[in-house]
Amino acid sequence: MNLQRLRTEYQRGALSEETASTDPFSQFEAWLNEALASNLPEPHAMTLSTVSVHARPSSRVVLLREFSPEGFVFYTNYRSRKGSDLQANPQAALNFWWVELERQVRIEGRVQLLSPAKSDAYFASRPYQSRLAAHASEQSSVISSREELLSRIEELGAQFPEHVPRPAHWGGYLLSPDYFEFWQGRENRLHDRLAYSLQVDGSWLIQRLAP
Ligand SMILES: Cc1cc2nc3c(=O)[nH]c(=O)nc-3n(C[C@H](O)[C@H](O)[C@H](O)COP(=O)(O)O)c2cc1C
């Protein structure tokens, strides 16, 4: 399949040093709010990239569940492929692509486990079936069939008719960024890119990157 004829001109917006926030968290919040207000599908979906102990990268989509000056929170199975990558190498990258806004945000930083209390609170807020699924699914391991998973759910339903405790291997991660890049598509591939790098004194250095 040849996709060379697919060509979109990006002309919805601009990003300049004059109007961008000096704080990347405020800039991210402003763009996330615009994505939320635009009713985009799954504006909080982000690609998470990790690197294994053998230096092999892998990516998958996860949902951003909380965002604050401390960082970006997502939830998953700590024994999954991403979980073992992060245990061996606690560096990760996030990527948001808001196609309707012609915007991309890249975020990089260190990842740590969220506190058990915070993971408990979020787990308790999930629907009953999702809580059972967290127990039933040994995420990323090979299974023989879908039926195996469904019968496991049935067993767990009998075991936990109401209260479903959080499995110790399921919870949140907090990514604390030291690098952000905001990308706004522009005409003729002359896109705007502003990179924010955390300095040793805690300030952010803002630099324009060539598109
Ligand atoms: C829109 C979307 C949202 C997702 N959200 C999550 C999530 O929040 N947590 C999660 O563990 N997996 C989520 N997934 C599934 C992951 O992409 C992936 O299949 C799973 O986490 C296993 O990844 P791993 O084997 O690399 O660890 C989501 C997938 C999609 C497409």
PDB file of C-alpha atoms in Angstrom, residues 10 27 50 80 105 122 127 182 189 192:
ATOM      1  CA  TYR A  10      -1.964  21.885   9.037  1.00  0.00           C
ATOM      2  CA  GLN A  27       0.973  24.982  28.928  1.00  0.00           C
ATOM      3  CA  THR A  50       9.323   2.124  27.807  1.00  0.00           C
ATOM      4  CA  SER A  80       2.879  -6.516  32.506  1.00  0.00           C
ATOM      5  CA  VAL A 105       2.865  16.786  23.097  1.00  0.00           C
ATOM      6  CA  TYR A 122      -8.455   4.821  42.399  1.00  0.00           C
ATOM      7  CA  PRO A 127     -16.603  -0.326  38.173  1.00  0.00           C
ATOM      8  CA  PHE A 182       4.728  21.107  22.329  1.00  0.00           C
ATOM      9  CA  ARG A 189       5.567  21.546   7.096  1.00  0.00           C
ATOM     10  CA  ASP A 192       6.065  25.161  15.577  1.00  0.00           C
TER      11      ASP A 192
END
